[in-house]
XYZ file of C-alpha atoms in Angstrom:
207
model
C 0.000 0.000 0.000
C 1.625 3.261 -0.653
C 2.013 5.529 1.980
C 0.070 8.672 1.949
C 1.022 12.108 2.532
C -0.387 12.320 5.797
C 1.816 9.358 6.875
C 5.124 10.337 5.456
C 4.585 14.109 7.165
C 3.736 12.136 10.567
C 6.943 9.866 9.785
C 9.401 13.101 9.498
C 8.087 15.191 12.026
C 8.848 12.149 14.471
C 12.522 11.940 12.564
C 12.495 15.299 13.298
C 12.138 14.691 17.228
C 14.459 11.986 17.837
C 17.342 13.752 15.585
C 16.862 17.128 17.895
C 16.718 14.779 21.031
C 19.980 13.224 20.254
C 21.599 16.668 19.919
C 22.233 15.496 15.780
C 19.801 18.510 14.321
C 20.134 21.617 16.681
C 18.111 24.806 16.657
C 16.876 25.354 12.818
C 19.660 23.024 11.634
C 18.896 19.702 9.314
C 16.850 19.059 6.370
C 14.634 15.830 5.598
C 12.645 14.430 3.236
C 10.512 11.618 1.456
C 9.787 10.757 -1.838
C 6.127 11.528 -2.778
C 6.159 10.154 -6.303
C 8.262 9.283 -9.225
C 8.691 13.151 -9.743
C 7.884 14.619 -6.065
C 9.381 14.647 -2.356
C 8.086 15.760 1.061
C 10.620 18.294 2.391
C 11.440 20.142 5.597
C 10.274 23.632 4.601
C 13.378 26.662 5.331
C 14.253 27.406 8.806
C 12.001 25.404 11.129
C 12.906 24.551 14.341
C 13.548 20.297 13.681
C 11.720 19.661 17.414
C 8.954 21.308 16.783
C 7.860 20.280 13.104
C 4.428 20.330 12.389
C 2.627 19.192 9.257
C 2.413 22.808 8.022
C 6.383 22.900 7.960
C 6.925 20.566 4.760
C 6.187 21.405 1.010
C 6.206 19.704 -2.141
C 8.569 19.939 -4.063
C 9.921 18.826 -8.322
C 12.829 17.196 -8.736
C 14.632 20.417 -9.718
C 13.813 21.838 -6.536
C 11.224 23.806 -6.607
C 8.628 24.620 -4.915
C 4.740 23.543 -5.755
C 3.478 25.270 -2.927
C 3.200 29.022 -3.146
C 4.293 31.116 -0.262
C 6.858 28.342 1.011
C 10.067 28.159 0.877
C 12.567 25.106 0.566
C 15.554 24.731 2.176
C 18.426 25.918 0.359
C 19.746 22.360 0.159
C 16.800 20.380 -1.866
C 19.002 19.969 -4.619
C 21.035 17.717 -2.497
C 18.073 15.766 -1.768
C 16.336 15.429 -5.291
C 19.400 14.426 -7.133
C 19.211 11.109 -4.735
C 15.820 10.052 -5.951
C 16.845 10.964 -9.118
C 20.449 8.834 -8.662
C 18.371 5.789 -7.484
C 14.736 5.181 -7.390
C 14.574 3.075 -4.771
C 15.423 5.901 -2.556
C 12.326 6.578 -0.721
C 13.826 9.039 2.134
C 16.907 11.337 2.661
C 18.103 12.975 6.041
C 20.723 15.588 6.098
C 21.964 16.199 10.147
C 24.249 18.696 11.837
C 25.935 16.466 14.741
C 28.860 17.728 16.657
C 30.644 13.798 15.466
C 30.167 14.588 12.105
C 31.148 18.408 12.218
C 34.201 17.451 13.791
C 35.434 14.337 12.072
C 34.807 16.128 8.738
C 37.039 18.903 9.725
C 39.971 16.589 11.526
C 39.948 14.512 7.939
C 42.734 16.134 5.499
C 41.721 13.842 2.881
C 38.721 13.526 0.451
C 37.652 10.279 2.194
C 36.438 8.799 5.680
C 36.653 4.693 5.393
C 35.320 2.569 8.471
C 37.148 -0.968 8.718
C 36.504 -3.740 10.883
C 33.397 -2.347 13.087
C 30.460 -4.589 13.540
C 28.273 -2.037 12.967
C 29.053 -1.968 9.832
C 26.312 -4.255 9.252
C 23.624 -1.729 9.951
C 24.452 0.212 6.306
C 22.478 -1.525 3.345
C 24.332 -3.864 1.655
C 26.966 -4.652 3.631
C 26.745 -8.229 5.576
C 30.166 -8.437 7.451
C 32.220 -6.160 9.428
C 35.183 -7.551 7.061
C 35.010 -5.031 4.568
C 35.397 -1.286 4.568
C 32.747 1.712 4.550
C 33.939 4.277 2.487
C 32.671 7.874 2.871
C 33.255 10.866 0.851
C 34.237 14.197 2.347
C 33.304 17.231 -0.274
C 34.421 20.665 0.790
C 31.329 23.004 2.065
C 29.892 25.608 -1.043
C 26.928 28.066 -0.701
C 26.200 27.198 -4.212
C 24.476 23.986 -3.905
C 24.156 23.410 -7.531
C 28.044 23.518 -7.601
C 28.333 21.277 -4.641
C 25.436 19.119 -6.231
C 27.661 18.370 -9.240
C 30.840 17.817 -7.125
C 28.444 14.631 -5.351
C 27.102 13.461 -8.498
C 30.444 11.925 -10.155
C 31.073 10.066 -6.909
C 27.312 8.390 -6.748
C 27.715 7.342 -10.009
C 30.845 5.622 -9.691
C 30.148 4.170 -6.240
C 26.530 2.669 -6.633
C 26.534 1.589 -3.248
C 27.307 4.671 -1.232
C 25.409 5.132 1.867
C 26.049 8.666 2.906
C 28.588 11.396 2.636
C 30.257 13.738 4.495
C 30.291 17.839 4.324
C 33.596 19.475 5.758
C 32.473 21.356 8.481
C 28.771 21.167 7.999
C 27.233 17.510 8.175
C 25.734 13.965 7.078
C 23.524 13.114 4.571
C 22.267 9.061 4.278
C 18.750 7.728 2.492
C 17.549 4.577 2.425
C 13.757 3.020 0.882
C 12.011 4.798 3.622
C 12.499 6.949 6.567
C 13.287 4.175 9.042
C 15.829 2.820 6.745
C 17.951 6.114 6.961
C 17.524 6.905 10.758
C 19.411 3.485 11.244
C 21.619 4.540 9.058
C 22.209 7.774 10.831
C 22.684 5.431 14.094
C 25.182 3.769 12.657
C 26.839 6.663 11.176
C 26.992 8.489 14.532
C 28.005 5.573 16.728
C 30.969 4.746 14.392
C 31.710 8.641 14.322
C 32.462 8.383 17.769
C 34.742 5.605 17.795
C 37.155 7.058 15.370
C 37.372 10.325 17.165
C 38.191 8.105 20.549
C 40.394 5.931 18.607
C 42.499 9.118 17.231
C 41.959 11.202 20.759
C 43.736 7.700 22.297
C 46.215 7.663 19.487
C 47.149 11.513 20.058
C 47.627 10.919 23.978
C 49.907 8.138 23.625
């Protein structure tokens, strides 16, 4: 059955809760969304409090980004968002968070890559089925213009069909999976194994 409106605005508002509870999406930080159609998403409307979302904060939006409801305004990052459903169709949700891990991590990285070996919880991404393999996770350097930044990610996705998320120096995470669930375990993941590396190096430093 496919899931109404109704339902996918009830599914990110709650999204919306738990990220803010968890200190990943602070203030008017964040942006999230779900696909509405083969040619339409559900997204966080500009500048709303991610606690406090109520059904009248989201908007419809193309898959060019714009708006199809007059007198709201997207976030300035739906581009980011639309050129995943685009990228895969089985995308049905994508959730972009500002967490202190992922600010941090992004910035201590000198490289273009972040690559997770050997964690168990490894297993939570889609796809993978053993912690013996490694999680690689592009970095791309922050850019006001999002269609610029948009076409730095696009290259990547298409040569790595099974990325699970990426990495903004500085700024934050953005993971999808086929529904809204689906990506908040991937933002688990993300966030626990975030944590470890920046133990693992703050160990490494003091020794």
């Amino acid at each position: 059955m496919n899931t109404t409106r109704e339902q996918l605005a009830r599914q990110i508002i709650e999204a919306g809760r738990f990220l803010y509870g968890r200190g990943w999406s602070p203030a008017t930080s964040s942006n999230y969304s779900a696909r509405l159609s083969d040619t339409e998403a559900l997204l966080t409307v500009s500048g709303r409090h991610k606690g406090e979302l109520t059904p009248d904060d989201l908007l419809a939006v193309d898959f060019e980004g714009h708006s199809l409801e007059p007198g709201k305004r997207p976030s300035a990052e739906t581009l980011l968002h639309t050129q995943l459903y685009r990228w895969r169709p089985e995308i049905g949700a994508v959730l972009h968070t500002h967490s202190v891990n992922a600010t941090v991590l992004s910035r201590l990285c000198l490289g273009d890559s972040l690559v997770f070996a050997d964690y168990e919880l490894q297993k939570a991404f889609a796809g993978v089925s053993t912690h013996a393999c490694q999680i690689e996770v592009p970095i791309f350097d922050n850019d006001q213009d999002i269609a610029h930044l948009a076409g730095q990610v696009q290259p990547w996705l298409d040569e790595h069909p099974d990325c699970v998320g990426y990495l903004i120096r500085g700024h934050g995470l953005y993971t999808w999976g086929p529904g809204l669930a689906d990506a908040l375990r991937q933002i688990e993941a993300f966030e626990f194994l975030f944590e470890c590396e920046l133990k693992m190096r703050a160990v490494s430093h003091a020794r």
